[in-house]
Coordinates of C-alpha atoms and ligand atoms in Angstrom, one line a residue:
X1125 CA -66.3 216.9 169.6
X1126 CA -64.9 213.7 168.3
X1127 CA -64.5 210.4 170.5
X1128 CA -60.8 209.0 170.9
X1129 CA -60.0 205.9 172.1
X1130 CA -56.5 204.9 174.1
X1131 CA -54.7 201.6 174.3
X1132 CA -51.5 201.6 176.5
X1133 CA -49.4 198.5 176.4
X1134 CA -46.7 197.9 178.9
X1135 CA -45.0 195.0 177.7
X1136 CA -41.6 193.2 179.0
X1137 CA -38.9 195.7 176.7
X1138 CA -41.2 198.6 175.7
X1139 CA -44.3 200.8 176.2
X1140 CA -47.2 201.6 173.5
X1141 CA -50.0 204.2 173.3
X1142 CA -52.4 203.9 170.1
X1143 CA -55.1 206.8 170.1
X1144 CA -58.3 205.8 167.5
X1145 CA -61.3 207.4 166.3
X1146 CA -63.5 204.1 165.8
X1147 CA -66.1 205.8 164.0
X1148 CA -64.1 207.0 161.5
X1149 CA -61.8 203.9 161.1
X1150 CA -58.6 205.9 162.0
X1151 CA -55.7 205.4 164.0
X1152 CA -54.9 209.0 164.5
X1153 CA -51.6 208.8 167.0
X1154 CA -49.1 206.1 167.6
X1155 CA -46.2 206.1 169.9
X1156 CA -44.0 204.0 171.8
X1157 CA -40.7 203.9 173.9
X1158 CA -38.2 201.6 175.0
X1159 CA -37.3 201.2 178.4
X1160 CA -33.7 200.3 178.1
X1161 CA -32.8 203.2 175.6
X1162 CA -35.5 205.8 177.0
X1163 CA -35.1 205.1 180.5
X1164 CA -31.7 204.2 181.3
X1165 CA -31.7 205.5 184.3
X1166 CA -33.7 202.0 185.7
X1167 CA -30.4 200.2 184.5
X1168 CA -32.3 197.4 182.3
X1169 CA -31.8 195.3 179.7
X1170 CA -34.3 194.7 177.6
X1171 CA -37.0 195.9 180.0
X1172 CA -35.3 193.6 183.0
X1173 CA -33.2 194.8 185.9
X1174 CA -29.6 193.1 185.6
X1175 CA -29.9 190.5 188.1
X1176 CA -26.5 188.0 188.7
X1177 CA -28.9 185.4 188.7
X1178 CA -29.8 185.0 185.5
X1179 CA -33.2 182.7 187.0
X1180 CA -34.6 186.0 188.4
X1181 CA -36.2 188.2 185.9
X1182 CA -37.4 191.5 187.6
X1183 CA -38.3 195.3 186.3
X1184 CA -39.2 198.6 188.7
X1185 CA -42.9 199.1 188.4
X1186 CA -42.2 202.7 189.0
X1187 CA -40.3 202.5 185.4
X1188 CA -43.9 201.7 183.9
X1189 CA -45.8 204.4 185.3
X1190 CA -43.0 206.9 184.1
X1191 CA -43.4 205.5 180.7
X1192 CA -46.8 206.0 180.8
X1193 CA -46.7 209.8 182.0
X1194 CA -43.4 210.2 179.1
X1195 CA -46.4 208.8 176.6
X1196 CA -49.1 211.2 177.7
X1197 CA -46.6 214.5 177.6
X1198 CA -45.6 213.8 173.9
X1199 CA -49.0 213.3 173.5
X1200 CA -50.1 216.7 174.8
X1201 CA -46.9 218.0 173.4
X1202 CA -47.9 217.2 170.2
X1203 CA -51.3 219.3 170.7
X1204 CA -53.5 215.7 170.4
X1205 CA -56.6 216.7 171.8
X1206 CA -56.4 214.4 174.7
X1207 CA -59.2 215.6 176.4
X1208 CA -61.4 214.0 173.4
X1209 CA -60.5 210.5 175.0
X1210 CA -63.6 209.0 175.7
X1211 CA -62.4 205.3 177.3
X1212 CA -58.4 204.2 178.3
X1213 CA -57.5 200.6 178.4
X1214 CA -54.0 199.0 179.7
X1215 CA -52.3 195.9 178.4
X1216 CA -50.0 194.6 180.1
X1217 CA -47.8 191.8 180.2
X1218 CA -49.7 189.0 181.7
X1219 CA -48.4 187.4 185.4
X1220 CA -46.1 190.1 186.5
X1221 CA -46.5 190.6 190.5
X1222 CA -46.9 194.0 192.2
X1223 CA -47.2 194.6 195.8
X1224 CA -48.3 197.6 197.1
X1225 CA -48.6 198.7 200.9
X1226 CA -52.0 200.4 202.4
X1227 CA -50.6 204.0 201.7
X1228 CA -50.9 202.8 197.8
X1229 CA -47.0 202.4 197.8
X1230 CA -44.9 199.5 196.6
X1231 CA -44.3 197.1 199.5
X1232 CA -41.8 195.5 197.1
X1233 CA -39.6 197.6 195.0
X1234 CA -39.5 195.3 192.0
X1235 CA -42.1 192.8 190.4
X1236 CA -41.3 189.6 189.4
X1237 CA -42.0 189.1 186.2
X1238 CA -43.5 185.9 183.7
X1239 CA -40.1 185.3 182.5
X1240 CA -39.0 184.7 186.3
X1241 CA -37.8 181.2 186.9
X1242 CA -36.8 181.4 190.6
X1243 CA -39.7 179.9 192.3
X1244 CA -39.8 176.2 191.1
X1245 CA -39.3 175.1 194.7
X1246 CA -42.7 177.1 195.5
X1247 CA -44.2 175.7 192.6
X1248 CA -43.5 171.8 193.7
X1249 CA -44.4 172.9 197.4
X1250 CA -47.7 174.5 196.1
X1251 CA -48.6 171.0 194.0
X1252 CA -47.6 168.6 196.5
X1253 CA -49.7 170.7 199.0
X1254 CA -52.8 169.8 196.9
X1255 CA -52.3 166.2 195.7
X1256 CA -50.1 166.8 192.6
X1257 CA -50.3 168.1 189.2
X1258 CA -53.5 167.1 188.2
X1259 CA -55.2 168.1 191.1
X1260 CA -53.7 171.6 190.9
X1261 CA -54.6 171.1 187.4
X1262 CA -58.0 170.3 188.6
X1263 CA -58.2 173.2 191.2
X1264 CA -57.1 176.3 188.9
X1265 CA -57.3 175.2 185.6
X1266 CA -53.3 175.4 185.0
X1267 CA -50.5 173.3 186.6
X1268 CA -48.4 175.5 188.7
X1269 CA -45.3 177.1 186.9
X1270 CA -42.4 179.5 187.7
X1271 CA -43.8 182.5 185.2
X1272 CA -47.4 182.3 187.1
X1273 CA -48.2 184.2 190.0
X1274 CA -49.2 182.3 192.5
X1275 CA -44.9 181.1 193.3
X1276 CA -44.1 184.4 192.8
X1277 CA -46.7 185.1 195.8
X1278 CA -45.6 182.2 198.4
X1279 CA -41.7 183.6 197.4
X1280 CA -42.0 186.7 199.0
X1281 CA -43.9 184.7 201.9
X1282 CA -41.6 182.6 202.7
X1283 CA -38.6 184.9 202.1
X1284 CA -39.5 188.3 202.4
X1285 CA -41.9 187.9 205.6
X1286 CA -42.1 191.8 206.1
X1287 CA -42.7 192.9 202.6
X1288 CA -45.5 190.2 202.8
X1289 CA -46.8 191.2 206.1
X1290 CA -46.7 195.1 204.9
X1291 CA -48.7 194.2 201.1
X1292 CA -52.5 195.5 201.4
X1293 CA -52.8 194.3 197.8
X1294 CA -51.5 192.0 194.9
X1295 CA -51.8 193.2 191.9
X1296 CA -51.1 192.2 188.0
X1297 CA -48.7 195.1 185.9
X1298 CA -52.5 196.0 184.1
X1299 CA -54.5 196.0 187.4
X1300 CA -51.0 198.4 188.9
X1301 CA -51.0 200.4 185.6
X1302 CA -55.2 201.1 186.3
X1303 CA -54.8 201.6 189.4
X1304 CA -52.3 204.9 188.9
X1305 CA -54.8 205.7 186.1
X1306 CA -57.9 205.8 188.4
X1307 CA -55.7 207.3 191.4
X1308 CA -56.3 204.4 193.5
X1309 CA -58.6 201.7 192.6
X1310 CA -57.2 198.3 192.8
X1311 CA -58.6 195.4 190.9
X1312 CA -58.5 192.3 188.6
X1313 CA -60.6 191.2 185.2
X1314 CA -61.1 187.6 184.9
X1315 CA -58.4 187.2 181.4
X1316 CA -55.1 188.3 183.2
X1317 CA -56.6 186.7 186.8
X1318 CA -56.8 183.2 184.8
X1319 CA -52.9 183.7 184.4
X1320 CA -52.3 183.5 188.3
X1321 CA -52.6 179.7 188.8
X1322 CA -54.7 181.0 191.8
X1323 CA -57.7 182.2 190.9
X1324 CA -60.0 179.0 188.5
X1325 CA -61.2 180.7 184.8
X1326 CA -63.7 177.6 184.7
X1327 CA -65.6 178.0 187.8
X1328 CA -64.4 181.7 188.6
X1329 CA -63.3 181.7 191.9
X1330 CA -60.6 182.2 194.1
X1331 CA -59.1 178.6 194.8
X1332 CA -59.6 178.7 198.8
X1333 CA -57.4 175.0 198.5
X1334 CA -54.1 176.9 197.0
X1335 CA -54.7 179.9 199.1
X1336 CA -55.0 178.4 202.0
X1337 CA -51.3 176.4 200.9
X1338 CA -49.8 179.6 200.8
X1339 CA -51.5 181.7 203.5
X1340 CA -55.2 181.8 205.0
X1341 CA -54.5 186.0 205.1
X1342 CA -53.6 186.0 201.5
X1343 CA -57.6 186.4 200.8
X1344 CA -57.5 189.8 202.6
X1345 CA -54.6 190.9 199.7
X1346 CA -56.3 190.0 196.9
X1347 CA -58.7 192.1 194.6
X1348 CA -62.1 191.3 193.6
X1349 CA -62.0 189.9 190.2
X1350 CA -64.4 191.5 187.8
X1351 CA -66.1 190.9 183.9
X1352 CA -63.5 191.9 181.7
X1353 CA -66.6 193.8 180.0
X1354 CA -66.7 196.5 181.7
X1355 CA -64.5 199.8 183.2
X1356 CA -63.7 200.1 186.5
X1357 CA -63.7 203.8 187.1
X1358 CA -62.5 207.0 185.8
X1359 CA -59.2 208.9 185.3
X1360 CA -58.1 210.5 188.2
X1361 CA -58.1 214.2 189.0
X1362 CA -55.0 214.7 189.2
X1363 CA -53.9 213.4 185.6
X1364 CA -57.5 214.9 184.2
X1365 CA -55.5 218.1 185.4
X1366 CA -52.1 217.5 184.3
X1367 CA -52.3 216.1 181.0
X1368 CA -56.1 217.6 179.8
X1369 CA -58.1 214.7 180.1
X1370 CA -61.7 215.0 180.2
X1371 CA -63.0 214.1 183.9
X1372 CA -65.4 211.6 182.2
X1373 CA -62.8 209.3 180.3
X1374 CA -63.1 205.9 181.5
X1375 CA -61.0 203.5 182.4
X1376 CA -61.8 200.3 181.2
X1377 CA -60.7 196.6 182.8
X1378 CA -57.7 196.1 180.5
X1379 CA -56.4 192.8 180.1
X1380 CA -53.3 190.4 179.5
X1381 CA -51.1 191.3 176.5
X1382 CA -52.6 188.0 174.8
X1383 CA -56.0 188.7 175.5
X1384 CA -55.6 192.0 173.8
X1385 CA -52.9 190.3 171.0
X1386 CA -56.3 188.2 170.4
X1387 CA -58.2 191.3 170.1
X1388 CA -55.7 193.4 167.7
X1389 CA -55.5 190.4 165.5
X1390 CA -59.2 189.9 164.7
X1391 CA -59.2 186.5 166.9
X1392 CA -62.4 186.8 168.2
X1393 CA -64.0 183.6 165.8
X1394 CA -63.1 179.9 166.1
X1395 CA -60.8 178.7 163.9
X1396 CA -58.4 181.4 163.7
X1397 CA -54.5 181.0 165.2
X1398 CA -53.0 183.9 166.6
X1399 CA -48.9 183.6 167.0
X1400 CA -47.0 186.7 168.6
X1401 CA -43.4 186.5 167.9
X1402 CA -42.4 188.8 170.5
X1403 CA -40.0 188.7 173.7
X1404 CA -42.2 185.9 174.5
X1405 CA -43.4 183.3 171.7
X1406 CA -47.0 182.5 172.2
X1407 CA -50.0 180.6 170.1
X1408 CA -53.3 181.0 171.0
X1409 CA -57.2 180.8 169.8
X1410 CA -60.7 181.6 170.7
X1411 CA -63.3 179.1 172.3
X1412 CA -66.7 179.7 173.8
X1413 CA -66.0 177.2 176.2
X1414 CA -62.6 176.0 178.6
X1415 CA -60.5 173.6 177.7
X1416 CA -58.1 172.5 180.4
X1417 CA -55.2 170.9 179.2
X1418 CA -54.7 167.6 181.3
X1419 CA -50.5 168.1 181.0
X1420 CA -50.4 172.0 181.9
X1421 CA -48.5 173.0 179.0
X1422 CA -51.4 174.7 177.0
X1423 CA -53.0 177.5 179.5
X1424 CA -56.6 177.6 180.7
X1425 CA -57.2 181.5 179.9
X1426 CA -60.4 183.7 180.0
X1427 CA -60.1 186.1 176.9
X1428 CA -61.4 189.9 177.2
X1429 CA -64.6 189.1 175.8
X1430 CA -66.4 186.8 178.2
X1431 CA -64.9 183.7 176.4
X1432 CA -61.7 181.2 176.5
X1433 CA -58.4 181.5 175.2
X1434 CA -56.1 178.4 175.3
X1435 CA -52.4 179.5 175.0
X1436 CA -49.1 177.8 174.4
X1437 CA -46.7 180.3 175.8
X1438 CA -42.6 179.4 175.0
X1439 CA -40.6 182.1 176.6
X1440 CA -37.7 181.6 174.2
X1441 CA -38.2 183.7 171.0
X1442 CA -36.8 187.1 170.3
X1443 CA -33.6 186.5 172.5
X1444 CA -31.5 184.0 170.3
X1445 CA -32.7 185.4 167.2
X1446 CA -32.0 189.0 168.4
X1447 CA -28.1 188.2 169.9
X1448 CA -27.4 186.3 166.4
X1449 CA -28.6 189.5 164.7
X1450 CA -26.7 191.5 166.8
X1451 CA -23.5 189.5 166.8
X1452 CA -23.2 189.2 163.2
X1453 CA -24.1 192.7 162.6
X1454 CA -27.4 191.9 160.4
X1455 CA -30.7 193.6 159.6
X1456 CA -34.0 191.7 159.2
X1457 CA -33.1 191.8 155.1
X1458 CA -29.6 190.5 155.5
X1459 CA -31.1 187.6 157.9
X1460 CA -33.7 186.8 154.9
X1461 CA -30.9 186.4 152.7
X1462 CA -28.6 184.5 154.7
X1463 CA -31.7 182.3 154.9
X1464 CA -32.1 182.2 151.1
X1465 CA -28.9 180.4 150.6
X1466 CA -29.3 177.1 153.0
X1467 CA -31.8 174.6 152.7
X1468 CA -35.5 174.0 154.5
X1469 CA -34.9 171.0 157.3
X1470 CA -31.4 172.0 157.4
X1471 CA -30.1 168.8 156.8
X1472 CA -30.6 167.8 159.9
X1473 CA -29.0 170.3 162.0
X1474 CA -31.4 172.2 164.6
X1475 CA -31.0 174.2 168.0
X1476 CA -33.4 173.8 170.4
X1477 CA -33.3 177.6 171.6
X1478 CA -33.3 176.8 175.7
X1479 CA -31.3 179.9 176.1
X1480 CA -32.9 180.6 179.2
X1481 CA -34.8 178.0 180.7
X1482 CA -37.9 177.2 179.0
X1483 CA -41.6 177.8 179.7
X1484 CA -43.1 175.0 177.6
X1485 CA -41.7 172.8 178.0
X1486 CA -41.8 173.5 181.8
X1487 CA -38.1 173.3 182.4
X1488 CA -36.6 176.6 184.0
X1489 CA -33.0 175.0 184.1
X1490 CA -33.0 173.9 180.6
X1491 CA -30.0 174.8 178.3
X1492 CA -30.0 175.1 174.7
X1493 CA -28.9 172.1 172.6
X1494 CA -27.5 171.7 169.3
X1495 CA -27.3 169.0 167.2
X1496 CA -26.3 167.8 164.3
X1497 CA -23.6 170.5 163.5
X1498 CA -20.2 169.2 162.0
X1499 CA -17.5 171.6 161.7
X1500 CA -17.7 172.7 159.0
X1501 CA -21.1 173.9 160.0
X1502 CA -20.4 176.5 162.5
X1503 CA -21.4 179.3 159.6
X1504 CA -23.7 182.1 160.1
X1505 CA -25.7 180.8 157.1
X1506 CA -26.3 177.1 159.3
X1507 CA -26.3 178.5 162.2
X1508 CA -29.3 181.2 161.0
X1509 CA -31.4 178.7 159.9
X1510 CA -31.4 176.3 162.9
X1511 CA -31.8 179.1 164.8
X1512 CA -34.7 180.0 163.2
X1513 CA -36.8 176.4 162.6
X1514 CA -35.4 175.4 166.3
X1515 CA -37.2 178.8 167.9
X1516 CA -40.7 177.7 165.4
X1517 CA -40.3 174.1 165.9
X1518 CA -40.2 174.9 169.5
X1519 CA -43.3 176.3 169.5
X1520 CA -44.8 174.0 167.1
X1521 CA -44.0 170.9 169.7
X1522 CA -46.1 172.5 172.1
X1523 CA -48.6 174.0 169.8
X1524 CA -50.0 170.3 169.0
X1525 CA -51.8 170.1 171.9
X1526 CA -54.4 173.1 171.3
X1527 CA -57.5 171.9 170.4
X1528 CA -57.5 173.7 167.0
X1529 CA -56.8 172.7 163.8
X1530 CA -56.5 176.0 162.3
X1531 CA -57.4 177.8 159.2
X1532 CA -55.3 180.6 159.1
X1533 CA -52.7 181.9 161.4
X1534 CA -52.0 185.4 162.0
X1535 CA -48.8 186.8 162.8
X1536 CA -48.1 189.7 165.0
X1537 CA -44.9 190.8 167.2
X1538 CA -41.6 191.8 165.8
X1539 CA -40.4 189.2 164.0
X1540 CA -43.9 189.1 161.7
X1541 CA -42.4 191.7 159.8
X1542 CA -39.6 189.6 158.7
X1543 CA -40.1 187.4 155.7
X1544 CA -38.4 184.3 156.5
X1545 CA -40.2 184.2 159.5
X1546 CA -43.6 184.5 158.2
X1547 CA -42.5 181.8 155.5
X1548 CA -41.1 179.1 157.8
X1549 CA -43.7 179.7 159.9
X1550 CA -46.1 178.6 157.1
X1551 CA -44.1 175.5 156.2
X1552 CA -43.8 174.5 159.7
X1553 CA -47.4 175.1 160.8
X1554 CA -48.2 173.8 157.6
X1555 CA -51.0 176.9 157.3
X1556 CA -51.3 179.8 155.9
X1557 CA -49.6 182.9 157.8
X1558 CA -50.0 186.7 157.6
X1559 CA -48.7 189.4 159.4
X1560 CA -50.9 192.1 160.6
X1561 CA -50.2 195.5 160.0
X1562 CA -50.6 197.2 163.3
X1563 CA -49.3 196.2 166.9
X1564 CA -51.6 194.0 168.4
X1565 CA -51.8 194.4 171.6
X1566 CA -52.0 198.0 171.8
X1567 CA -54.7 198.4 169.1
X1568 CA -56.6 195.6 170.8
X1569 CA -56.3 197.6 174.0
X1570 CA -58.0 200.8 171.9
X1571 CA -60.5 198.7 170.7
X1572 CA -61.9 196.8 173.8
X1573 CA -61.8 200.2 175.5
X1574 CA -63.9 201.6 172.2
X1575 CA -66.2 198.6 172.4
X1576 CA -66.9 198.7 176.1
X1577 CA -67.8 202.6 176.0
X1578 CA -70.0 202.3 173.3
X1579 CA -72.0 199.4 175.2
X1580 CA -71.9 201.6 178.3
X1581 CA -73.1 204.4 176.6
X1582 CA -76.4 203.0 175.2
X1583 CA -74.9 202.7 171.8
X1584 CA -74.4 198.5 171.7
X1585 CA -71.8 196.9 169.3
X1586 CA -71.0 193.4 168.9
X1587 CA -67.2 193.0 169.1
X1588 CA -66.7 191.7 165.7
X1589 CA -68.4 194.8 164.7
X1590 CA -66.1 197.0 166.6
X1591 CA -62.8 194.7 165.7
X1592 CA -63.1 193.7 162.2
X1593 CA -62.8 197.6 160.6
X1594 CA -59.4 197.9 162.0
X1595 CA -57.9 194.5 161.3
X1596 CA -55.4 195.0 158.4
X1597 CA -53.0 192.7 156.2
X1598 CA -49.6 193.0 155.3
X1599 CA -50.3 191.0 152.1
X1600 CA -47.4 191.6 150.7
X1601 CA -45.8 188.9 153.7
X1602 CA -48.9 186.2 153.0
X1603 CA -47.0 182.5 153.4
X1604 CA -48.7 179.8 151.8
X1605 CA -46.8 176.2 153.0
X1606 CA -45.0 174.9 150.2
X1607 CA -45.9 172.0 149.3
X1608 CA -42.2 170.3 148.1
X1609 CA -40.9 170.9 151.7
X1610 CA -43.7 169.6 153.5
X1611 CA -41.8 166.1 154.3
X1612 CA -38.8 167.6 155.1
X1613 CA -40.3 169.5 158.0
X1614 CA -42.9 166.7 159.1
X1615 CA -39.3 164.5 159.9
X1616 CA -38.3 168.1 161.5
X1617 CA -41.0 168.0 163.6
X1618 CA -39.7 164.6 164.3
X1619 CA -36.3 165.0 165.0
X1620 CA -37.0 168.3 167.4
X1621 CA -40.4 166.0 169.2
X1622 CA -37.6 163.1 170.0
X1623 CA -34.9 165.2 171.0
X1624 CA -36.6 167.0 173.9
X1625 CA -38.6 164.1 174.8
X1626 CA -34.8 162.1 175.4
X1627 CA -33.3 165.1 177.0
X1628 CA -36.6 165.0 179.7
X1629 CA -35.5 161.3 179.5
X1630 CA -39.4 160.7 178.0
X1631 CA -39.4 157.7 176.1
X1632 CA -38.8 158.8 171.6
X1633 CA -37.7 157.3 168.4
X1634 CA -33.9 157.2 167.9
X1635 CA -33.0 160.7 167.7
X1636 CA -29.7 159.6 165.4
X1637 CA -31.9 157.5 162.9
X1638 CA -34.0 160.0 162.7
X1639 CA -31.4 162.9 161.8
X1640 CA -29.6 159.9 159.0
X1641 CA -32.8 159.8 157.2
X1642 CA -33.1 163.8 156.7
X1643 CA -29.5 164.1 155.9
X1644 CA -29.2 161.1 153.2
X1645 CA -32.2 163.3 151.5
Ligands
XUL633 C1 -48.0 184.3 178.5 C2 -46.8 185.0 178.9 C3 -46.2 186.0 178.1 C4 -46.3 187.4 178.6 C5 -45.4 188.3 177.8 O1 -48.5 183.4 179.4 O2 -46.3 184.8 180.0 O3 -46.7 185.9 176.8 O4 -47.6 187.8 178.6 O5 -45.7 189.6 177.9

């Protein structure tokens, strides 16, 4: 009997199952599904429920578990022996808030989601109720923001009394997706937990000061939080029964899309730079120890592994690039082209992508600017390439304050199979980029759920010796920064760093002067 692995991801547009056999170094089943062209019938688009206001970003739990049950039957379908599954583990995207009732059903029909930016006025009541930023800062590690879960929380307490008053539980979209997979157990690992702005990753505990802001009963609601290192149960009957599963397959703690992303991407030693360019563009790396960023904007997160992972999170990234694909009728190759023909820096002309508010920075009503265009500039071959340095230099203003300096950035997500991408991300970065080969988040799922059974099983394995087999290269995308565009992107830098400071009216250099001396290049 051979020993299979599973890693589910349920992330914002799509849902992933990766079945491995880690002691043969195979990946021996891969499948996935979109929920706005699989399940139509929960009206989204791209994995959100149309909302007419376009600050609340929401999706039907009961969408996810149906994915997950559509996975499982082609599966079985397929005649993959699923009852060979020795360990499951969920990823899921981090933050997402599920209420359920005491009969296990949801109190709320929909979850807010990280990309929700309708609960800013929470978020300033929550910091004024502890002394301001810093000492929230000081209380849970993070400052509080819109896509955290703590607003989403004191929302539906202050406007949804009922739904409130009904919830037994609070739950993250992993902890929901476990507890359908285990028929009923409900609880929290400390990486997705960190992503609450409730619960404190350095001294791992409940904050009883922001609690007690939102509700002294909210304690009864919430889960125990648990190691990330271990599972929390087993698969319940009634799927054993349905689908073939073995009544001794684990489930394992899951974790936070980026915890796993870490995982899949072989970011388990300092140094490394993981950047997912997926619906959500984040940047992250592995400490031992916490670092809490005194501004907020890079996130105090617990990996899966009993360590840290600092993250810089923009929630701008596949939407502009995506629409201008989809306008101009283009394919990754025709974008890479297009690209081809203009010039690094632009002359001068970026957009800084705010399409829809904007994580980091923290500004949920921003709006996207551009500047520098003259008219003769509105062309898709312009137009492409601000689009694509504004969405990196985006990131790349926040991604200054990590406390790395990095030696090699790996690329994973959607867009790390594109080639300009990769390249610009190189020359902006400054560092050498690769994509990986397989999804990360989904294989890291596989592969925490391989190493915890093997530890729980009498058969240890350090992580790296778990990880590194299955971490593979798409060489053929390796981008080295090119050395005779390095100035034109350090005045890039520039230019983006002084326009968003001015438009947050922050003190900056001259953003005109600064956009004469790249154009009189
Ligand atoms: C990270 C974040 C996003 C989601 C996307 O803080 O909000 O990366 O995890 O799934």
């Amino acid at each position: 009997m051979e020993r299979l692995f599973a890693g589910l991801d349920i992330s914002t547009q799509s849902a992933k199952l990766v079945l491995l056999n880690w002691a043969k170094g195979s990946i021996v089943y891969e499948d996935s599904l979109n929920f706005d062209h699989d399940l139509p019938q929960y009206g989204t688009k791209n994995g959100v429920v149309i909302n007419k206001d376009s600050s609340i970003s929401e999706s039907d739990p009961k969408m996810w578990i149906e994915a997950v049950d559509i996975l499982f039957k082609r599966s079985k379908n397929k005649s993959i022996p699923l009852d060979q599954i020795k360990s499951i583990s969920v990823s899921g995207q981090q933050h997402g808030l599920v209420a359920l009732d005491k009969g296990g059903n949801l109190s709320r029909p929909f979850s807010k989601l990280w990309n929700d930016f309708s609960t800013q006025n929470e978020c300033d009541l929550l910091e004024k109720s502890v002394g301001g930023r810093s000492a929230m800062i000081e209380e849970v590690g993070n400052s509080q923001r819109t896509g955290y879960t703590a607003s989403k929380i004191y929302n539906i307490f202050l406007n949804e009394k009922d739904v409130y008053d009904r919830t037994s539980v609070f739950l993250l979209v992993h902890n929901y997706i476990n507890w359908y997979l285990t028929g009923g157990i409900g609880t929290m690992e400390e990486g997705d937990a960190s992503g609450m702005a409730l619960w404190n990753p350095v001294n791992k505990s409940w904050s009883e000061k922001v609690i007690g802001s939102i509700d002294e009963s909210l304690k009864t609601k919430l889960p125990n939080v648990r190691s990330s290192k271990k599972s929390i149960g087993f698969i319940s009957e009634s799927l054993a029964k349905e689908f073939g599963f073995s009544l001794d397959c684990t489930i394992d703690s899951g974790s936070g899309d980026n915890m796993y992303g870490a995982i899949g991407t072989g970011n388990i030693t300092p140094g490394l730079v993981t950047i997912s360019l997926g619906t959500s563009g984040t940047a992250y790396t592995f400490l031992e120890k916490p670092y809490v960023d005194p501004s907020g904007e890079i996130a105090c997160f617990c990996d899966s592994t009993g360590n840290y992972l600092p993250l810089l999170c923009v929630s701008n990234m596949a939407n502009g690039y995506s629409n201008y694909l989809k306008q101009n009728s283009l394919s990754h190759s025709d974008f890479d082209l297009l690209i081809d023909k203009s010039e690094p820096g632009n002359n001068g002309k970026i957009i800084i992508p705010w399409f829809d508010g904007e994580r980091t920075p923290d500004l949920p009503d921003a709006a996207p600017i551009y500047f520098g265009f003259k008219p003769e500039d509105f062309n898709r071959e312009v137009i492409g390439r601000a689009l694509l340095e504004g969405h990196i230099q985006n990131l790349y203003d926040g991604f200054r304050r990590l406390p790395v300096k990095p030696k090699k950035i790996h690329l994973t997500g959607g867009m790390s199979k594109s080639r300009s991408w990769c390249q610009a991300i190189a020359d902006i970065f400054s560092c050498e980029a690769i994509p990986l080969e397989n999804e990360g988040a989904a294989l890291g799922a596989a592969l925490h759920a391989s190493w915890v059974w093997y530890n729980e099983n009498r058969e240890p394995k350090e992580i790296n010796e778990v990880v590194e087999p299955f971490i593979r290269f798409n060489n053929k995308l390796l981008s080295k920064p090119r050395e005779e565009y390095q100035k034109i992107y350090r005045d890039q830098n520039k230019l983006f760093s002084s326009l968003s400071k001015r438009v947050r009216g922050q003190d900056s250099e001259d953003p005109f002067k600064l956009f004469h001396q790249m154009v009189k290049r």
